Structures are given as C-alpha cells and as structure tokens.
C-alpha cells in the first residue's frame, strides 16, 4: 500500500503521513484513566467478575487457614506432657482439607477468568473493528495497515493476557497480603515492626523502578507496530520487489526495523524483569529478620523472661505460623512486582487501542440531511479549493457543471488532482472552501449513505475479498439473482473464464484474488459495477489492467454501462475517452483546457500533445 496517497489509487495528491508512520503523540500516560476504561469493560461482565471475587475470597481464606492449623499442630507436638496425637491429626486433617479445597477453587477461578477475559476481548475487538469501519479515509492515509492490524491482534492479545492471568494474581495478592497481615498482628505485634521498615522500602523502590520502565514499554509497542506495518507493506509488494531485485535491500531494511523492535523489547523486558528479583531480595531479607527475631522471642518465652499473655510472648507454633504468614505476605508483593511490568505492557497496548477508539469518526450527517432519491445525476463544483496539507492546495478554485447523463473525462499529469476530484465527490474529504452539489443539494446536506449508494465505481486498484466469484460480483447488488450475475459477467467478457474455473461461480478467490490475474480481477470488478443500478458511475483507469484486445471487446459493454448515467472517468489511455461529452485537462489543480476530443485536438494544447504522444 502506498502510504500518503489518496485512497482512490494514489494519484490525486499527498496526504500528510510523516513518512508513512502514524503520528504518535508522546504524552504522559494517564494510567488512572486507562485503568478506569479497562474496568468499564470488566464491569460489563459484572456477574462473572463478582463470582471471580467470591472464588478469590474463598480460595485465599482457606489457604490462609492452613498455617493456623499447622502452628496448632506444632504446639500439640511440643506440648508439656507429651505429644497430643488427636489434636495433631485433627489439625493436619483440617490443614490438608483447606489446601485441597483452595486448590480446587483456584482452578475454577482460573477457568472463570479465561472465560471473562475472552468475553471482554471479544467486546473490545468488536468495538475496535466497528470504530475502524467508521473512521474517515484520512485516517487510513496516515496509518500503516500493518500497524492497525497489530493493534487488533498483538495489542488486544496483550491486554487479554493481563486480564486472564495478571488480574487474578492481583486480586489474590491483595487479599493474601491483607489476610496475612491480620493473622500476623494477632500472633505477634512486635514482629510486625519488621514489615513497617521493609514494606515502605519495597513500595518506594517499585514506584521508582516503574517510572523508569514505563516509557520503555511504550516504545516497545510503537516499534512492534512499525515492524508489522513494514512487513505487511513489503509482503504485499513482492512482485515489484522481485522485479527490481530489491530483496537484499528490503531484507536489510527489515533487519533494521527488527533490530529496533528487538532492542526496545529487550530494554523493556530487561529493566522490567529486574524489578521482581530486587523486590524478592527485600522480601527474603524480611523473612530472615522475622525468623531471627521469632527465634529470639521464643527462647526468652521458654526461659520465662517473657511472661505468657504479654505482647512479646510467643510459642514455637506461633513462630512457625508467623513465618508461614510472612512468606504469604511477602510472596504476593514479590509476585505483584513480577507482573507489574506485564501491566506496563498491557497499559501501553491499551493506550494504542484506545487511541484508535478515540479517533474522531467522519463528521456526522447534518440533522436535516436529505436522502438522495430518484437521482438525476446533475453535479456542480463551485469554486472548490482543497489541500491535503495546509497551504499546499491540490485543487484551486475548481468549477464544473455536469449535466445529468453526461460523461466527463479527467486527464492530466500525475499529481494534478484528478483522483482528488473523485475523493471530494464521494465525500471522503470535504473541500476547504467552495461547494459541491448533486441535483442542487450541497453534499454536506446529503446523507453519506445515500450519496455513496448513488455511485458505482471501478478503480485501477481492484479489490476482491475472500469468497466465491459469485459473492464478489453480487457485492454490488446484494439482492441480485444468479441469472443477473451471469448476465453481468457476460457483458464484462469474463463469463467464459469463470465457467472454466473448477467450481465455476462458486470458486473461491483467496487472499485478495492472488489465484487469478490482475486483468481477470478487474473484469470481475467491472461485472460488479455492471450489476449495480446506481445512477452515477466512476471509472478510475477501469481498464488499465486488461490488454488492448480485451479492452476493445468490453468497450461496447462499457458504453452500455455508461449509457444514461452521469459518468466521471479518470483516464491515462486517451483512446477510452474519445467519446466523452466533456474532457477536462487538469494541471496543478486547475482546469487548463476543456471540451470534446475533437475540440481539444484542434486547440493544439496539452491534450493534443498528450494524445499525439500516445498515438503518433
């Protein structure tokens, strides 16, 4: 895909593209806003989400009871008077029951979160695709197709990973930390003073580190999007690349993009990955201090230096309980630090997705916009000026009056503004100044749907989708009968080719029609246009991909197609427009010559020189 060209074949002027890359506004990331928006998607499935919270509560509560029974069993072992076996076995049974039930509930929670995340991602992907279908053409001029696809696939998959796994971890960690802290306070308040020191150190270090890592994940998403965009562009242009022997050049260029993406990913993953081990070290240090202090307090308690019932008194079972709870307390903090860089990645991906969702759609139709009905096809351009880039007009004071049923051909050098006229007529863009009218109605006062339904188009850049030949032809008129489709194919001189295919009209066209020639693809699009009953027709180099002999064969069919319709023909082959009612010569955005073929030849101007260069 040629970046920066107008959408109708790329010859009507340049749109601003920043070298083909989507403009990325480097602003401070609003994490609270991103979290709020993602939470909105989660709350759409509130029943599943609250069930997940309930399972989290039950699973972790059972897991937190395990150390309690473990400590009671230890105290029963070291009790005065010998081992109290009934108490030991009772506590062991309770401890095992808690852990088994907790594991079962955790498994159910994991399954539930997969279902929840998939529903959320389905909704998000649907909204993203729907939004893309409503975006104006300039958006696609400024953004690489591969980058858009990357947002729909890689970025949303990244969000899915966080929702299905990391969100469970966060909920689990939060409950475990709070529950463990409550149990530890009940066991020994003095030993909790260790965490008063280590937890703030962990928090401050984590905040400092994440601020450093944030821009790295943003850069990673950006580089991966650019890599996908470049790969899509190069893969779609393999014929041209091999024709000019540029395989080595594009491979080197791809390696450059790949290296940048790898470097950005490495930096993000490396510096993000160091956060977990660093926090783990601090947490392990706290557990060592807990074990040492617990041992000291236990020895003093046994010696009688610390009286039972005081805050410093602790049993061996209490020390064991506290150590286990301290591991549960520190473990989730460490896990949270480990997944924090995954959240960074998810937020960067979400930002890219939301940036598309926040793109302004096409200007809505006016409230009193009219629906075109019984279109005659009278078209007027009145002093129209237009530019893709400010202060660089493509059309300058363009004025034209086309009567209903007339055929108007537009010729001129590359970049003269020929296709821009079509873009404005279809209202892919709006003029900077001036006005365009159809049957006396300004385009801005007409609904876009009825405006575009009034046209049928055959473009130089043919587009076929994955489906049967029949589906691709009937695309122009969904309620057409099979006989009408076959009649259109016969008029386009493509029927014999179609009937010779393995499955005839039911033969699948794959990957934008790579299994058929360009000329055959164009004939199918011509058949599609012939099937349409739209009152106006746009032909943009409609026979550029067929040979001269085939062109002559379908000339009569094209004449029939154009009959009694208002037609706009953008042509380089002047032989195809000799019978046009009006020929316009566009140069530098202005009409320099106009008239019939004979009149323009007699003028001896640019058109005459162009015609003579082709035929003499």
Coordinates of C-alpha atoms in Angstrom, one line a residue:
X1 CA 0.0 0.0 0.0
X2 CA 1.4 3.3 -0.9
X3 CA 1.5 5.5 2.2
X4 CA 0.4 9.0 1.9
X5 CA -1.6 8.7 -1.4
X6 CA -5.3 9.5 -1.7
X7 CA -7.4 6.4 -1.3
X8 CA -8.6 6.2 -4.9
X9 CA -5.4 4.9 -6.4
X10 CA -2.9 7.4 -5.1
X11 CA -2.7 9.9 -7.9
X12 CA -4.6 12.8 -6.6
X13 CA -2.1 14.3 -4.2
X14 CA -0.4 13.5 -1.0
X15 CA -1.9 13.3 2.4
X16 CA 0.3 14.1 5.4
X17 CA 1.8 10.9 6.7
X18 CA 5.1 11.7 8.5
X19 CA 6.9 9.3 6.2
X20 CA 4.1 6.8 6.3
X21 CA 4.0 6.4 10.0
X22 CA 1.1 7.0 12.2
X23 CA 1.6 10.1 14.3
X24 CA 2.1 9.1 17.9
X25 CA 1.5 11.8 20.4
X26 CA 4.1 11.5 23.2
X27 CA 2.1 12.5 26.2
X28 CA 2.3 11.4 29.8
X29 CA 0.3 8.2 30.1
X30 CA -2.9 8.5 32.1
X31 CA -2.8 5.2 34.0
X32 CA -5.7 6.0 36.1
X33 CA -7.8 6.8 33.0
X34 CA -6.6 3.7 31.3
X35 CA -7.4 1.6 34.3
X36 CA -10.9 3.2 34.6
X37 CA -11.6 2.4 30.9
X38 CA -10.4 -1.2 31.2
X39 CA -12.5 -1.5 34.4
X40 CA -15.5 -0.4 32.4
X41 CA -15.1 -3.4 30.1
X42 CA -14.7 -5.7 33.1
X43 CA -17.9 -4.4 34.7
X44 CA -19.9 -5.2 31.6
X45 CA -19.5 -8.8 32.7
X46 CA -20.1 -7.9 36.3
X47 CA -21.8 -11.2 37.2
X48 CA -18.7 -13.2 36.2
X49 CA -16.4 -10.6 37.8
X50 CA -18.2 -10.8 41.2
X51 CA -18.2 -14.6 41.0
X52 CA -14.5 -14.4 40.4
X53 CA -14.1 -12.2 43.5
X54 CA -16.1 -14.6 45.6
X55 CA -14.0 -17.6 44.4
X56 CA -10.8 -15.5 45.2
X57 CA -12.1 -14.7 48.7
X58 CA -13.0 -18.4 49.4
X59 CA -9.8 -19.8 47.9
X60 CA -7.5 -17.5 49.7
X61 CA -9.3 -17.6 53.0
X62 CA -8.9 -21.4 53.0
X63 CA -5.2 -21.0 52.1
X64 CA -4.8 -18.6 55.0
X65 CA -6.3 -21.0 57.5
X66 CA -3.6 -23.6 56.6
X67 CA -0.7 -22.1 58.6
X68 CA -3.1 -21.6 61.6
X69 CA -3.7 -25.3 61.8
X70 CA -0.1 -26.0 61.1
X71 CA 1.0 -24.0 64.1
X72 CA -1.6 -25.6 66.3
X73 CA -0.3 -29.0 65.3
X74 CA 3.3 -28.0 66.2
X75 CA 2.2 -26.7 69.6
X76 CA 0.4 -30.0 70.2
X77 CA 3.6 -31.9 69.4
X78 CA 5.8 -29.9 71.8
X79 CA 3.1 -29.6 74.5
X80 CA 4.0 -30.4 78.1
X81 CA 3.2 -34.0 78.9
X82 CA 4.0 -35.4 75.5
X83 CA 2.6 -35.3 72.0
X84 CA -1.2 -34.7 71.8
X85 CA -1.8 -37.0 68.8
X86 CA -5.6 -36.4 68.4
X87 CA -5.0 -32.7 68.3
X88 CA -2.1 -33.1 65.9
X89 CA -4.1 -35.3 63.5
X90 CA -7.2 -33.2 63.7
X91 CA -5.2 -30.1 62.8
X92 CA -3.3 -31.9 60.0
X93 CA -6.7 -33.1 58.5
X94 CA -8.1 -29.5 58.7
X95 CA -4.9 -28.1 57.1
X96 CA -4.9 -30.6 54.2
X97 CA -8.7 -30.0 53.7
X98 CA -8.1 -26.3 53.4
X99 CA -5.3 -26.6 50.9
X100 CA -7.2 -29.1 48.7
X101 CA -10.4 -27.0 48.6
X102 CA -8.3 -23.9 48.0
X103 CA -6.6 -25.6 45.0
X104 CA -10.0 -26.7 43.6
X105 CA -11.4 -23.2 43.9
X106 CA -8.2 -21.7 42.4
X107 CA -8.6 -24.0 39.4
X108 CA -12.3 -22.9 38.9
X109 CA -11.2 -19.3 39.3
X110 CA -8.6 -19.7 36.5
X111 CA -11.3 -21.2 34.2
X112 CA -13.7 -18.4 35.1
X113 CA -11.1 -15.7 34.4
X114 CA -10.3 -17.2 31.0
X115 CA -14.0 -17.0 30.1
X116 CA -14.3 -13.5 31.5
X117 CA -11.2 -12.2 29.6
X118 CA -12.3 -13.8 26.3
X119 CA -15.7 -12.1 26.6
X120 CA -14.1 -8.7 27.3
X121 CA -11.6 -9.1 24.5
X122 CA -14.4 -10.1 22.1
X123 CA -16.3 -6.9 23.0
X124 CA -13.1 -4.8 22.7
X125 CA -12.1 -6.3 19.3
X126 CA -15.7 -5.9 18.0
X127 CA -15.8 -2.2 19.1
X128 CA -12.3 -1.6 17.6
X129 CA -13.3 -3.1 14.2
X130 CA -16.6 -1.2 14.2
X131 CA -14.8 2.0 15.0
X132 CA -12.3 1.4 12.2
X133 CA -15.1 0.9 9.8
X134 CA -16.5 4.4 10.7
X135 CA -13.2 6.2 10.6
X136 CA -12.6 8.7 7.7
X137 CA -10.4 7.9 4.8
X138 CA -7.6 10.3 6.0
X139 CA -7.0 8.0 9.0
X140 CA -6.1 5.2 6.6
X141 CA -3.9 7.5 4.6
X142 CA -1.9 8.3 7.8
X143 CA -1.6 4.9 9.4
X144 CA 0.1 1.8 8.1
X145 CA -2.3 -1.2 7.6
X146 CA 0.1 -3.5 9.5
X147 CA 0.1 -1.1 12.5
X148 CA -3.7 -1.1 12.6
X149 CA -3.7 -4.9 12.4
X150 CA -1.1 -5.0 15.1
X151 CA -3.5 -3.1 17.4
X152 CA -6.3 -5.5 16.7
X153 CA -4.2 -8.6 17.2
X154 CA -1.0 -8.2 19.2
X155 CA -2.1 -5.3 21.5
X156 CA -5.5 -6.8 22.3
X157 CA -3.9 -10.2 22.9
X158 CA -1.5 -8.4 25.4
X159 CA -4.5 -7.0 27.2
X160 CA -6.1 -10.4 27.2
X161 CA -3.1 -11.9 28.9
X162 CA -3.2 -9.4 31.7
X163 CA -6.9 -9.8 32.2
X164 CA -6.9 -13.6 32.2
X165 CA -3.8 -14.1 34.4
X166 CA -2.4 -10.9 35.9
X167 CA -5.8 -9.7 37.2
X168 CA -6.3 -12.9 39.1
X169 CA -2.8 -12.5 40.6
X170 CA -3.5 -9.0 41.7
X171 CA -6.8 -9.9 43.4
X172 CA -5.2 -13.0 45.0
X173 CA -2.2 -11.0 46.2
X174 CA -4.3 -8.2 47.6
X175 CA -6.4 -10.5 49.7
X176 CA -3.5 -12.6 50.8
X177 CA -1.5 -9.6 51.9
X178 CA -4.3 -8.1 53.9
X179 CA -5.3 -11.5 55.4
X180 CA -1.7 -12.4 56.3
X181 CA -1.2 -9.0 58.0
X182 CA -4.3 -9.6 60.1
X183 CA -3.2 -13.0 61.2
X184 CA 0.4 -11.8 61.9
X185 CA -0.9 -9.0 64.1
X186 CA -2.9 -11.5 66.1
X187 CA 0.2 -13.7 66.6
X188 CA 2.9 -11.1 67.4
X189 CA 2.7 -7.3 67.1
X190 CA 6.4 -6.7 67.8
X191 CA 7.4 -8.9 64.9
X192 CA 5.2 -6.9 62.6
X193 CA 7.6 -3.9 63.1
X194 CA 10.0 -5.6 60.7
X195 CA 7.5 -5.1 57.8
X196 CA 7.0 -1.5 58.9
X197 CA 10.5 -1.0 57.6
X198 CA 10.7 -3.4 54.7
X199 CA 7.3 -2.7 53.1
X200 CA 7.9 1.0 52.5
X201 CA 11.3 0.2 51.0
X202 CA 9.6 -2.2 48.6
X203 CA 6.9 0.3 47.7
X204 CA 9.3 3.2 47.1
X205 CA 11.7 1.1 45.1
X206 CA 8.8 -0.3 43.0
X207 CA 7.4 3.2 42.2
X208 CA 10.9 4.4 41.3
X209 CA 11.6 1.5 39.0
X210 CA 8.2 1.5 37.2
X211 CA 8.5 5.2 36.4
X212 CA 11.8 4.3 34.6
X213 CA 10.3 1.4 32.8
X214 CA 7.1 3.0 31.6
X215 CA 8.5 4.7 28.5
X216 CA 10.3 1.6 27.5
X217 CA 7.1 -0.4 27.1
X218 CA 5.5 2.4 25.2
X219 CA 8.5 2.4 22.9
X220 CA 8.2 -1.4 22.5
X221 CA 4.6 -1.2 21.4
X222 CA 5.4 1.5 18.9
X223 CA 8.4 -0.3 17.4
X224 CA 6.4 -3.6 17.1
X225 CA 3.6 -1.7 15.3
X226 CA 6.1 -0.2 12.9
X227 CA 7.7 -3.6 12.3
X228 CA 4.3 -5.1 11.5
X229 CA 3.4 -2.2 9.2
X230 CA 6.7 -2.6 7.2
X231 CA 6.3 -6.3 7.0
X232 CA 2.7 -6.0 5.6
X233 CA 3.8 -3.4 3.1
X234 CA 6.7 -5.5 1.8
X235 CA 4.8 -8.7 1.7
X236 CA 2.1 -7.1 -0.4
X237 CA 4.6 -5.8 -2.9
X238 CA 6.6 -8.9 -3.6
X239 CA 6.1 -8.8 -7.4
X240 CA 7.5 -5.3 -7.6
X241 CA 10.3 -6.1 -5.2
X242 CA 11.5 -9.1 -7.1
X243 CA 11.1 -7.4 -10.4
X244 CA 13.6 -4.7 -9.4
X245 CA 15.8 -7.1 -7.4
X246 CA 15.3 -5.4 -4.1
X247 CA 15.2 -8.5 -2.0
X248 CA 18.5 -7.8 -0.3
X249 CA 17.6 -4.1 0.3
X250 CA 14.3 -4.8 1.9
X251 CA 15.8 -7.6 4.0
X252 CA 18.4 -5.2 5.3
X253 CA 15.7 -2.7 6.0
X254 CA 13.5 -5.3 7.7
X255 CA 16.5 -6.3 9.8
X256 CA 16.9 -2.7 10.9
X257 CA 13.2 -2.5 11.9
X258 CA 13.5 -5.9 13.6
X259 CA 16.7 -4.8 15.5
X260 CA 14.9 -1.7 16.7
X261 CA 11.9 -3.7 17.9
X262 CA 14.2 -6.3 19.5
X263 CA 16.2 -3.6 21.3
X264 CA 13.1 -1.9 22.5
X265 CA 11.6 -5.2 23.7
X266 CA 14.9 -6.2 25.3
X267 CA 15.2 -2.9 27.2
X268 CA 11.6 -3.1 28.4
X269 CA 11.8 -6.8 29.4
X270 CA 15.3 -6.5 31.0
X271 CA 14.6 -3.5 33.1
X272 CA 11.1 -4.6 33.9
X273 CA 12.3 -8.1 34.7
X274 CA 14.9 -6.8 37.3
X275 CA 12.1 -5.4 39.4
X276 CA 10.9 -8.9 40.6
X277 CA 14.3 -10.2 41.8
X278 CA 15.0 -6.9 43.5
X279 CA 11.8 -7.0 45.4
X280 CA 12.2 -10.7 46.1
X281 CA 15.6 -9.9 47.8
X282 CA 14.0 -7.3 50.1
X283 CA 11.2 -9.8 51.0
X284 CA 13.6 -12.6 51.6
X285 CA 15.6 -10.3 53.9
X286 CA 12.4 -9.5 55.8
X287 CA 11.7 -13.3 56.3
X288 CA 15.3 -13.8 57.6
X289 CA 14.7 -11.0 60.1
X290 CA 11.4 -12.5 61.1
X291 CA 12.9 -15.9 61.7
X292 CA 15.8 -14.5 63.8
X293 CA 13.5 -12.3 65.9
X294 CA 10.9 -15.0 66.3
X295 CA 13.6 -17.4 67.5
X296 CA 14.9 -14.9 70.0
X297 CA 11.4 -14.2 71.3
X298 CA 10.6 -17.9 71.6
X299 CA 13.8 -18.6 73.6
X300 CA 13.0 -15.8 76.0
X301 CA 9.4 -17.0 76.3
X302 CA 10.6 -20.5 77.1
X303 CA 13.1 -19.3 79.7
X304 CA 10.4 -17.3 81.5
X305 CA 12.0 -13.9 80.7
X306 CA 8.8 -13.1 78.8
X307 CA 5.6 -13.8 80.6
X308 CA 2.7 -15.6 78.9
X309 CA -0.1 -13.2 77.8
X310 CA 2.2 -10.3 77.1
X311 CA 2.8 -8.9 73.5
X312 CA 6.3 -10.4 73.3
X313 CA 5.4 -13.9 74.4
X314 CA 5.3 -16.5 71.5
X315 CA 5.1 -20.3 71.2
X316 CA 7.0 -22.4 68.7
X317 CA 3.8 -23.0 66.8
X318 CA 3.3 -19.2 66.8
X319 CA 6.8 -18.7 65.3
X320 CA 6.0 -21.3 62.6
X321 CA 2.7 -19.6 61.9
X322 CA 4.2 -16.2 61.7
X323 CA 7.0 -17.4 59.4
X324 CA 4.4 -19.0 57.1
X325 CA 2.2 -15.9 57.1
X326 CA 5.2 -13.7 56.5
X327 CA 6.0 -15.7 53.4
X328 CA 2.4 -15.4 52.3
X329 CA 2.6 -11.7 53.0
X330 CA 5.9 -11.1 51.2
X331 CA 5.3 -13.6 48.3
X332 CA 2.3 -11.7 46.8
X333 CA 4.3 -8.4 47.0
X334 CA 7.0 -10.1 45.1
X335 CA 4.6 -11.6 42.6
X336 CA 2.9 -8.2 42.1
X337 CA 6.3 -6.7 41.3
X338 CA 7.0 -9.5 38.8
X339 CA 3.7 -8.9 37.0
X340 CA 3.9 -5.1 37.2
X341 CA 5.9 -4.9 34.1
X342 CA 3.2 -7.0 32.4
X343 CA 0.7 -4.4 33.4
X344 CA 3.0 -1.8 31.9
X345 CA 2.9 -3.7 28.7
X346 CA -0.9 -4.1 28.9
X347 CA -1.4 -0.4 29.6
X348 CA 0.8 0.5 26.6
X349 CA -1.2 -1.8 24.4
X350 CA -4.5 -0.5 25.8
X351 CA -3.3 3.1 25.1
X352 CA -2.8 2.2 21.5
X353 CA -6.2 0.5 21.2
X354 CA -8.0 3.4 22.9
X355 CA -6.2 5.9 20.7
X356 CA -8.0 4.3 17.7
X357 CA -11.2 4.2 19.6
X358 CA -10.9 7.9 20.4
X359 CA -10.2 8.9 16.8
X360 CA -12.9 11.2 15.5
X361 CA -15.3 9.5 13.1
X362 CA -16.5 11.0 9.9
X363 CA -18.3 14.2 10.6
X364 CA -21.9 13.2 11.3
X365 CA -24.5 13.9 8.7
X366 CA -26.4 17.1 9.4
X367 CA -29.6 16.7 11.4
X368 CA -31.7 17.8 8.4
X369 CA -29.6 15.9 5.8
X370 CA -31.7 14.7 2.9
X371 CA -31.7 11.2 1.4
X372 CA -30.9 11.2 -2.3
X373 CA -33.8 9.6 -4.2
X374 CA -34.6 9.4 -7.9
X375 CA -31.2 10.9 -8.6
X376 CA -30.9 12.6 -12.0
X377 CA -27.1 13.0 -11.7
X378 CA -26.5 16.7 -12.2
X379 CA -23.2 17.6 -10.5
X380 CA -21.8 21.1 -9.8
X381 CA -18.4 22.1 -8.4
X382 CA -18.4 25.8 -7.4
X383 CA -15.1 27.5 -6.7
X384 CA -13.8 24.4 -4.8
X385 CA -10.4 24.6 -3.2
X386 CA -8.8 21.6 -1.4
X387 CA -5.5 20.6 0.1
X388 CA -4.3 17.5 2.0
X389 CA -1.5 19.6 3.6
X390 CA -2.3 23.2 4.7
X391 CA -1.1 25.9 2.3
X392 CA -0.4 23.3 -0.4
X393 CA -3.6 23.2 -2.4
X394 CA -4.3 20.3 -4.7
X395 CA -7.4 21.9 -6.3
X396 CA -7.6 25.7 -6.8
X397 CA -10.9 27.4 -7.5
X398 CA -12.2 24.3 -9.3
X399 CA -15.6 25.0 -11.0
X400 CA -17.5 22.5 -13.1
X401 CA -21.1 21.8 -14.1
X402 CA -22.0 18.3 -15.3
X403 CA -25.4 17.7 -16.7
X404 CA -27.4 14.6 -15.9
X405 CA -26.3 11.7 -18.1
X406 CA -23.1 13.4 -19.3
X407 CA -19.7 11.6 -19.4
X408 CA -16.9 13.7 -18.1
X409 CA -13.3 12.6 -18.5
X410 CA -10.5 14.0 -16.5
X411 CA -6.9 13.8 -17.7
X412 CA -3.7 15.4 -16.7
X413 CA -0.2 14.7 -15.3
X414 CA 0.4 12.8 -12.1
X415 CA -0.5 14.8 -9.0
X416 CA -2.7 17.2 -11.0
X417 CA -5.7 16.5 -8.7
X418 CA -7.7 14.1 -10.9
X419 CA -8.4 11.5 -8.2
X420 CA -8.9 14.2 -5.6
X421 CA -12.0 15.3 -7.6
X422 CA -13.4 11.8 -7.1
X423 CA -12.5 11.8 -3.4
X424 CA -14.4 15.1 -2.9
X425 CA -17.3 13.8 -5.0
X426 CA -17.6 10.7 -2.8
X427 CA -17.1 12.9 0.3
X428 CA -14.1 11.0 1.5
X429 CA -12.8 14.5 2.1
X430 CA -14.6 17.9 2.4
X431 CA -13.4 21.0 0.4
X432 CA -11.5 23.7 2.3
X433 CA -13.7 26.2 0.5
X434 CA -16.4 26.2 -2.2
X435 CA -19.3 23.9 -2.6
X436 CA -20.2 20.7 -4.4
X437 CA -23.9 19.9 -5.3
X438 CA -25.8 16.9 -6.7
X439 CA -29.2 17.7 -8.2
X440 CA -29.0 21.1 -6.5
X441 CA -28.3 19.6 -3.0
X442 CA -25.0 20.6 -1.3
X443 CA -23.1 17.4 -0.4
X444 CA -23.0 18.4 3.3
X445 CA -26.8 18.4 3.2
X446 CA -27.0 14.8 1.9
X447 CA -26.6 11.7 3.9
X448 CA -23.3 9.9 3.2
X449 CA -25.0 6.6 2.8
X450 CA -27.4 7.7 0.1
X451 CA -24.7 9.8 -1.6
X452 CA -22.3 6.8 -1.9
X453 CA -25.1 4.5 -2.8
X454 CA -25.8 6.7 -5.8
X455 CA -22.4 5.8 -7.3
X456 CA -20.8 2.6 -8.5
X457 CA -17.1 2.5 -9.0
X458 CA -14.4 0.7 -11.0
X459 CA -11.0 1.6 -9.7
X460 CA -7.5 0.9 -11.0
X461 CA -6.6 -0.8 -7.7
X462 CA -9.1 -3.7 -7.8
X463 CA -10.3 -5.1 -4.5
X464 CA -11.7 -8.6 -4.1
X465 CA -12.4 -10.3 -0.8
X466 CA -12.1 -13.9 0.3
X467 CA -15.2 -15.6 -1.0
X468 CA -16.6 -17.1 -4.2
X469 CA -16.6 -15.3 -7.6
X470 CA -20.3 -15.0 -7.3
X471 CA -20.1 -13.3 -3.9
X472 CA -17.6 -10.8 -5.2
X473 CA -19.8 -9.9 -8.2
X474 CA -23.0 -9.7 -6.2
X475 CA -21.3 -7.4 -3.7
X476 CA -22.5 -4.5 -5.9
X477 CA -26.2 -5.6 -5.6
X478 CA -26.9 -8.0 -2.8
X479 CA -30.4 -8.9 -3.9
X480 CA -29.4 -9.8 -7.4
X481 CA -30.4 -13.1 -8.9
X482 CA -27.9 -15.7 -10.1
X483 CA -29.0 -15.0 -13.7
X484 CA -28.4 -11.3 -13.3
X485 CA -24.9 -12.1 -12.0
X486 CA -24.2 -14.3 -15.0
X487 CA -25.5 -11.6 -17.4
X488 CA -23.2 -9.0 -15.9
X489 CA -20.3 -11.4 -16.2
X490 CA -21.1 -12.0 -19.9
X491 CA -21.3 -8.2 -20.5
X492 CA -17.9 -7.8 -18.9
X493 CA -16.5 -10.6 -21.1
X494 CA -15.4 -12.7 -18.0
X495 CA -18.1 -15.4 -18.2
X496 CA -16.1 -17.9 -20.1
X497 CA -13.2 -17.6 -17.8
X498 CA -15.5 -18.1 -14.7
X499 CA -17.3 -21.1 -16.1
X500 CA -13.9 -22.7 -16.9
X501 CA -12.9 -22.5 -13.2
X502 CA -13.1 -25.7 -11.1
X503 CA -16.3 -24.7 -9.3
X504 CA -17.5 -22.0 -11.7
X505 CA -19.1 -19.1 -10.0
X506 CA -18.6 -20.9 -6.6
X507 CA -14.8 -21.0 -7.0
X508 CA -13.2 -19.3 -4.0
X509 CA -11.0 -16.3 -4.5
X510 CA -8.2 -16.3 -1.9
X511 CA -6.1 -13.6 -0.4
X512 CA -7.3 -10.6 -2.5
X513 CA -7.5 -12.7 -5.7
X514 CA -3.9 -13.8 -5.9
X515 CA -5.1 -17.0 -7.7
X516 CA -6.3 -15.0 -10.7
X517 CA -4.6 -12.4 -12.9
X518 CA -4.9 -8.6 -12.4
X519 CA -6.9 -8.3 -15.7
X520 CA -9.3 -11.0 -14.6
X521 CA -9.7 -9.3 -11.2
X522 CA -10.5 -6.1 -13.0
X523 CA -13.1 -7.7 -15.2
X524 CA -14.8 -9.1 -12.1
X525 CA -15.0 -5.6 -10.6
X526 CA -16.4 -4.4 -13.9
X527 CA -19.0 -7.1 -13.8
X528 CA -19.7 -6.0 -10.2
X529 CA -20.3 -2.4 -11.5
X530 CA -22.5 -3.6 -14.3
X531 CA -24.7 -5.4 -11.9
X532 CA -25.3 -2.2 -9.9
X533 CA -28.2 0.1 -10.8
X534 CA -26.6 3.3 -9.3
X535 CA -27.4 6.4 -11.4
X536 CA -23.8 7.7 -11.4
X537 CA -20.6 5.9 -12.3
X538 CA -16.9 6.5 -11.5
X539 CA -14.2 4.8 -13.7
X540 CA -10.7 5.4 -12.4
X541 CA -8.4 3.8 -15.0
X542 CA -11.0 1.0 -15.2
X543 CA -9.3 -0.9 -18.0
X544 CA -5.7 -0.3 -17.0
X545 CA -5.0 -4.0 -16.2
X546 CA -6.6 -5.5 -19.3
X547 CA -4.9 -5.8 -22.7
X548 CA -5.9 -3.7 -25.7
X549 CA -7.8 -6.6 -27.4
X550 CA -9.9 -7.3 -24.3
X551 CA -10.4 -3.6 -23.8
X552 CA -11.9 -3.4 -27.3
X553 CA -14.1 -6.4 -26.5
X554 CA -15.6 -4.8 -23.5
X555 CA -15.8 -1.3 -25.0
X556 CA -19.4 -1.9 -26.1
X557 CA -20.3 -3.2 -22.7
X558 CA -18.7 -0.2 -21.1
X559 CA -20.7 2.1 -23.4
X560 CA -23.9 0.3 -22.3
X561 CA -22.8 0.6 -18.7
X562 CA -22.3 4.4 -19.1
X563 CA -25.4 5.0 -21.0
X564 CA -28.0 7.2 -19.2
X565 CA -25.7 7.6 -16.2
X566 CA -23.6 10.6 -15.2
X567 CA -20.0 9.3 -15.5
X568 CA -16.7 10.5 -14.3
X569 CA -13.8 8.9 -16.0
X570 CA -10.2 9.3 -14.9
X571 CA -8.0 8.0 -17.7
X572 CA -4.5 7.8 -19.0
X573 CA -5.4 5.8 -22.1
X574 CA -7.0 8.6 -24.1
X575 CA -8.5 6.1 -26.5
X576 CA -11.0 5.2 -23.8
X577 CA -12.4 8.8 -23.6
X578 CA -12.7 9.9 -27.2
X579 CA -16.5 9.7 -27.0
X580 CA -16.8 11.6 -23.7
X581 CA -19.2 14.6 -23.7
X582 CA -16.6 16.7 -21.9
X583 CA -12.9 16.3 -21.3
X584 CA -11.1 18.3 -18.6
X585 CA -7.4 18.8 -18.6
X586 CA -6.2 19.3 -15.0
X587 CA -2.8 20.8 -14.4
X588 CA -1.6 22.0 -10.9
X589 CA -5.1 21.8 -9.6
X590 CA -6.8 24.0 -12.1
X591 CA -8.7 23.3 -15.4
X592 CA -6.5 24.5 -18.2
X593 CA -8.5 23.0 -21.1
X594 CA -12.0 21.7 -21.6
X595 CA -14.1 20.5 -24.5
X596 CA -14.7 17.4 -26.6
X597 CA -12.0 15.2 -28.0
X598 CA -12.2 17.0 -31.4
X599 CA -12.2 20.5 -29.9
X600 CA -9.2 19.8 -27.7
X601 CA -7.2 18.3 -30.6
X602 CA -8.0 21.4 -32.7
X603 CA -6.7 23.6 -29.9
X604 CA -3.2 22.0 -30.2
X605 CA -2.6 22.4 -26.4
X606 CA -1.5 19.9 -23.7
X607 CA -4.3 17.4 -24.5
X608 CA -3.3 17.3 -28.2
X609 CA 0.4 16.8 -27.3
X610 CA -0.6 14.1 -24.9
X611 CA -2.8 12.4 -27.5
X612 CA -0.2 12.6 -30.2
X613 CA 2.5 11.2 -27.9
X614 CA 0.3 8.1 -27.4
X615 CA -0.8 7.5 -31.0
X616 CA 1.8 9.0 -33.2

